Short mmCIF file of C-alpha atoms in Angstrom, two decimals:
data_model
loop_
_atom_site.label_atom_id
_atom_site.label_comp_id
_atom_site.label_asym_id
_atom_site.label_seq_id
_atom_site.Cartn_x
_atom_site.Cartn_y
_atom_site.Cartn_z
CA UNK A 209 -183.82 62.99 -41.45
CA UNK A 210 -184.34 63.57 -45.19
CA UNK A 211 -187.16 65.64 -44.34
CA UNK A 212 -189.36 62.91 -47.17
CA UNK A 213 -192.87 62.75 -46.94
CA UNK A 214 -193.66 60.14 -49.26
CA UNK A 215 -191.46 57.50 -50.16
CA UNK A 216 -192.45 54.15 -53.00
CA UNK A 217 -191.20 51.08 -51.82
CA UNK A 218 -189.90 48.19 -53.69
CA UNK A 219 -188.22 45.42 -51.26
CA UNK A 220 -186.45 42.87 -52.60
CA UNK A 221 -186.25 39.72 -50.56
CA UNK A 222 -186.16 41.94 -46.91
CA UNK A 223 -189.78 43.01 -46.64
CA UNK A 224 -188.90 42.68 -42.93
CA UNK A 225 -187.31 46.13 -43.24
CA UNK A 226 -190.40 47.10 -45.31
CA UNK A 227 -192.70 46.38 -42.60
CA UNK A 228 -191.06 47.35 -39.56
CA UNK A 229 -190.40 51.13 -41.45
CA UNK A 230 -194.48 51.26 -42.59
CA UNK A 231 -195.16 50.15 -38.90
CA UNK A 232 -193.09 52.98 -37.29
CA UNK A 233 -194.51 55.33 -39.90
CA UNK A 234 -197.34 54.56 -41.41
CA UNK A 235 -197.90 57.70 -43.45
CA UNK A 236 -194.63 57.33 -45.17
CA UNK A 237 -195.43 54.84 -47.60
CA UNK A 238 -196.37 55.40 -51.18
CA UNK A 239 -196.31 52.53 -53.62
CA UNK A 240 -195.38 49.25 -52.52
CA UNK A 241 -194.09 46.61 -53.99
CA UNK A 242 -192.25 43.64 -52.35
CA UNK A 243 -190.11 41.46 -54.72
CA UNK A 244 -189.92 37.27 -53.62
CA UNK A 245 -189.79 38.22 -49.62
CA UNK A 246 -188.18 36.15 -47.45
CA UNK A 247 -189.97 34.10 -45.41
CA UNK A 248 -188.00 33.15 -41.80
CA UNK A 249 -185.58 31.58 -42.19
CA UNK A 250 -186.08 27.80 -41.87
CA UNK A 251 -184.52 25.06 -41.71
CA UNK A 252 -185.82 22.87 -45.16
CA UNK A 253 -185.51 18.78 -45.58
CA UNK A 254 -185.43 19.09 -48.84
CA UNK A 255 -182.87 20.73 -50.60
CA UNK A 256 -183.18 23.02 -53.06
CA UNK A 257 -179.34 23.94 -54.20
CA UNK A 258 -176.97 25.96 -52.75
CA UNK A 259 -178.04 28.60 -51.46
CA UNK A 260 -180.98 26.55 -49.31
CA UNK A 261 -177.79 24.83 -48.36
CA UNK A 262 -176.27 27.39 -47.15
CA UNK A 263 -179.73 28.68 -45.17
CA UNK A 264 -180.22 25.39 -43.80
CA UNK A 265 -176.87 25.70 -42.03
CA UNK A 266 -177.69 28.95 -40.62
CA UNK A 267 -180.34 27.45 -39.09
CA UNK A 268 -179.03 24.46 -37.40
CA UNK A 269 -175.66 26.90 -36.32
CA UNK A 270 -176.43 30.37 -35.93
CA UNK A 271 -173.13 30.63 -34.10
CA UNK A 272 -171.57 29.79 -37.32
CA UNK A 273 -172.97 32.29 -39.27
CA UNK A 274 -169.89 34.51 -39.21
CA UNK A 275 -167.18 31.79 -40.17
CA UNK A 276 -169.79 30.39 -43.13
CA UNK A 277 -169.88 34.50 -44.42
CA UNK A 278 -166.10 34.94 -44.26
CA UNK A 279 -165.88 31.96 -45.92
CA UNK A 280 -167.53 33.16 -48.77
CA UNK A 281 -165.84 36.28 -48.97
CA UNK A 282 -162.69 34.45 -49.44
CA UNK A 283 -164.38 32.72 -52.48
CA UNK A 284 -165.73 36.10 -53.54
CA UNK A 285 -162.09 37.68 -53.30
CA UNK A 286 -160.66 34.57 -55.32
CA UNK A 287 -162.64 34.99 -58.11
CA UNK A 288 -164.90 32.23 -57.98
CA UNK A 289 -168.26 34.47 -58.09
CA UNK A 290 -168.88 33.22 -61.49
CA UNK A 291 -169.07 29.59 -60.26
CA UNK A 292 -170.66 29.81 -57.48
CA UNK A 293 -173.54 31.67 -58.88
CA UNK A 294 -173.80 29.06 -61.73
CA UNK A 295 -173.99 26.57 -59.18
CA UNK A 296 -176.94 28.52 -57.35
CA UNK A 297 -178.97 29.21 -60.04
CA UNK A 298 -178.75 25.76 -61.50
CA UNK A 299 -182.15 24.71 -60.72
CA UNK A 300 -183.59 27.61 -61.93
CA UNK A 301 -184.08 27.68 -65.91
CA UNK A 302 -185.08 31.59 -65.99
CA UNK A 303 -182.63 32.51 -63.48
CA UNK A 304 -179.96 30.38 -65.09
CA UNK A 305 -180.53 31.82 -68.63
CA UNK A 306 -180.57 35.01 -67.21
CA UNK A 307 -176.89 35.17 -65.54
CA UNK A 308 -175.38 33.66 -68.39
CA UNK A 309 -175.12 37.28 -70.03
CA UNK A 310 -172.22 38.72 -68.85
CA UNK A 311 -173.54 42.18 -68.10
CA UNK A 312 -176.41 40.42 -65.59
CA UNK A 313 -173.64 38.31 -63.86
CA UNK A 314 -171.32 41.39 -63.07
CA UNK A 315 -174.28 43.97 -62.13
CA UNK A 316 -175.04 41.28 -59.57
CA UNK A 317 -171.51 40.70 -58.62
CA UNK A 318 -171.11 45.04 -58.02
CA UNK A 319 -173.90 44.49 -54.96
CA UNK A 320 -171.49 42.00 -53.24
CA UNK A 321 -168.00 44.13 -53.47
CA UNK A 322 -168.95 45.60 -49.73
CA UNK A 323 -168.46 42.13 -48.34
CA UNK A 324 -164.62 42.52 -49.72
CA UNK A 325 -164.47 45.17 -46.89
CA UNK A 326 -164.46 42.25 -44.24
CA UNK A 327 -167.28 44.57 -42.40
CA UNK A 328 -169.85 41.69 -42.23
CA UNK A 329 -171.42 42.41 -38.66
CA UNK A 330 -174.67 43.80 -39.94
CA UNK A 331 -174.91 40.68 -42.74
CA UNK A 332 -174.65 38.35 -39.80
CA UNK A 333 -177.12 40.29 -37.32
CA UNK A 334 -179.72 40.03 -40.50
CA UNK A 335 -179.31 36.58 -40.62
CA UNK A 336 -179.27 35.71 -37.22
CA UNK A 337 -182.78 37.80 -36.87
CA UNK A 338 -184.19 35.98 -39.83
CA UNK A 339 -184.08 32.72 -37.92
CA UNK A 340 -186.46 33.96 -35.62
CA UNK A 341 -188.38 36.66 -37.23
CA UNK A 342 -192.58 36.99 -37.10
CA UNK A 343 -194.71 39.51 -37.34
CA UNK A 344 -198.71 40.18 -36.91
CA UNK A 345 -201.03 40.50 -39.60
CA UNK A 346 -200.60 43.57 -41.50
CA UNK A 347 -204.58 44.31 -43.08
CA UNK A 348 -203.33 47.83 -43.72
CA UNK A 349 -201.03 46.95 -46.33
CA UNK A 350 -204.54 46.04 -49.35
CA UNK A 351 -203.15 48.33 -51.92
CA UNK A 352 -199.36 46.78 -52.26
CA UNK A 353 -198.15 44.53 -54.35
CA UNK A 354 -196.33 41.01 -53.68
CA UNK A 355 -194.61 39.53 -56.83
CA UNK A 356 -193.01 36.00 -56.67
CA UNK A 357 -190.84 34.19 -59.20
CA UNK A 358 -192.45 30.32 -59.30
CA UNK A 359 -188.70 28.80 -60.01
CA UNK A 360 -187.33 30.46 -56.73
CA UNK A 361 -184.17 28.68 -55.81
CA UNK A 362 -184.00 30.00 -52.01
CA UNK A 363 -187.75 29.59 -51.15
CA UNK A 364 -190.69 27.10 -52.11
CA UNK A 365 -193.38 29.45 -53.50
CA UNK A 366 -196.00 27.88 -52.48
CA UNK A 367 -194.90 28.14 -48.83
CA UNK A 368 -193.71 31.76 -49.52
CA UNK A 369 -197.23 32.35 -50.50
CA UNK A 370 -198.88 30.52 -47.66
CA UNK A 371 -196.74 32.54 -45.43
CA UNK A 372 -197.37 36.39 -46.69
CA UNK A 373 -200.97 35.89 -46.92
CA UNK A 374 -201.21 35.12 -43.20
CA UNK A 375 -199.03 38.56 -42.80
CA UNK A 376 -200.75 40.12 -45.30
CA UNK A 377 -203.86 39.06 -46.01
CA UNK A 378 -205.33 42.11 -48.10
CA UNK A 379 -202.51 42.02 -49.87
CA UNK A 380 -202.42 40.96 -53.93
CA UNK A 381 -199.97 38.19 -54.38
CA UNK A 382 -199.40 37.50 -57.64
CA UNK A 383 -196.95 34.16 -58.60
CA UNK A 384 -194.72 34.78 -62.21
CA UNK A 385 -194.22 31.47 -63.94
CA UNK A 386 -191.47 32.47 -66.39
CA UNK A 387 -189.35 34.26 -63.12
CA UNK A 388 -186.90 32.94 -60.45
CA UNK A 389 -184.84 34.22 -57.35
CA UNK A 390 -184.01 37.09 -59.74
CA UNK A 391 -187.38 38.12 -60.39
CA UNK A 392 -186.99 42.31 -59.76
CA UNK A 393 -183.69 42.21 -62.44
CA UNK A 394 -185.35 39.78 -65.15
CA UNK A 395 -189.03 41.36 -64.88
CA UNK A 396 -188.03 45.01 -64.14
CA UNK A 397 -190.58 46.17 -66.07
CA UNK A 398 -193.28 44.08 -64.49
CA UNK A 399 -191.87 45.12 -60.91
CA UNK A 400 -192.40 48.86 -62.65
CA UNK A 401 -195.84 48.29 -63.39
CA UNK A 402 -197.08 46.72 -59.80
CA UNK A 403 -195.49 49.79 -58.05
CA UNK A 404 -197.62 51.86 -60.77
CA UNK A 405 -201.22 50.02 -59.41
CA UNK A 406 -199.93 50.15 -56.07
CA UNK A 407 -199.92 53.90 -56.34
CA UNK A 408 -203.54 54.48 -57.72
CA UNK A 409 -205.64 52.07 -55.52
#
């Protein structure tokens, strides 16, 4: 519609969306970079805070998806965003350090003001897709990049990584020690650099 040729990707956390646009148009992509990608959604045994918490319920209710998101809106509109997120990111030490500067904290808190709109639908059709989601191998995707932060609070790495290279097996995967759930707002500058080599290979 844009009338783009060429477009450099960078997907942070949806690569599903990545995928399924490179799969209807293959000749669109430039540089791509995807940014701790999501796995399905599963349910896990073992927590790992909050926010697997929270995925772990979507799992086991899918029909409660809605109520659980409105829920946190009314958190959200209360003011609690602070808390909460300090509560998420507990178990991360990077990610924790990282949203105690103010100016992190609230240019994470802008991307959640839509949800104050009460127009959730499309949140909860994501979510109710992840639970379900697969995909083929993907061998055309060698020259992108995968980046993962190692103290990811919503995903186990190490399955993460297990995962993607099935999907993507030609695919460079590379695993940050000193990064968490917040990887492509901590490590911008790394994130830069991948898209860079993903462009000249």
């Amino acid at each position: 519609h844009l009338k783009l040729k060429r477009l450099d990707l960078i997907g942070r956390g949806g690569a599903q969306v990545v995928l399924a646009l490179t799969r209807l148009h293959p000749d669109i992509a430039g540089g791509v970079v995807l940014v701790n990608p999501d796995p399905p959604t599963r349910e896990r045994a073992e927590s790992r805070g909050l926010l697997t918490g929270v995925k772990n319920a979507f799992v086991r209710h899918p029909e409660g998806i809605e109520a659980l998101t409105r829920l946190f809106v009314t958190h959200l509109s209360q003011g609690h965003f602070e808390r909460m997120m300090t509560r998420s990111v507990a178990d991360s030490p990077p990610d924790a350090a990282f949203m105690r500067d103010p100016r992190n904290l609230a240019d994470y808190a802008r991307g959640y003001r839509l949800f104050l709109t009460g127009r959730i639908a499309g949140y909860v059709d994501e979510q109710i897709a992840m639970t379900r989601w697969s995909s083929p191998p993907r061998p055309d995707a060698a020259s992108w990049r995968v980046l993962m932060g190692a103290h990811d609070v919503l995903h186990d790495p190490a399955e993460s990584q297990r995962f993607w290279s099935d999907i993507l097996p030609e695919t460079h995967i590379e695993t940050l020690g000193d990064a968490g759930r917040f990887l492509i707002m901590s490590h911008a500058d790394h994130v830069a650099e991948a898209l860079l080599k993903s462009i000249r290979r």
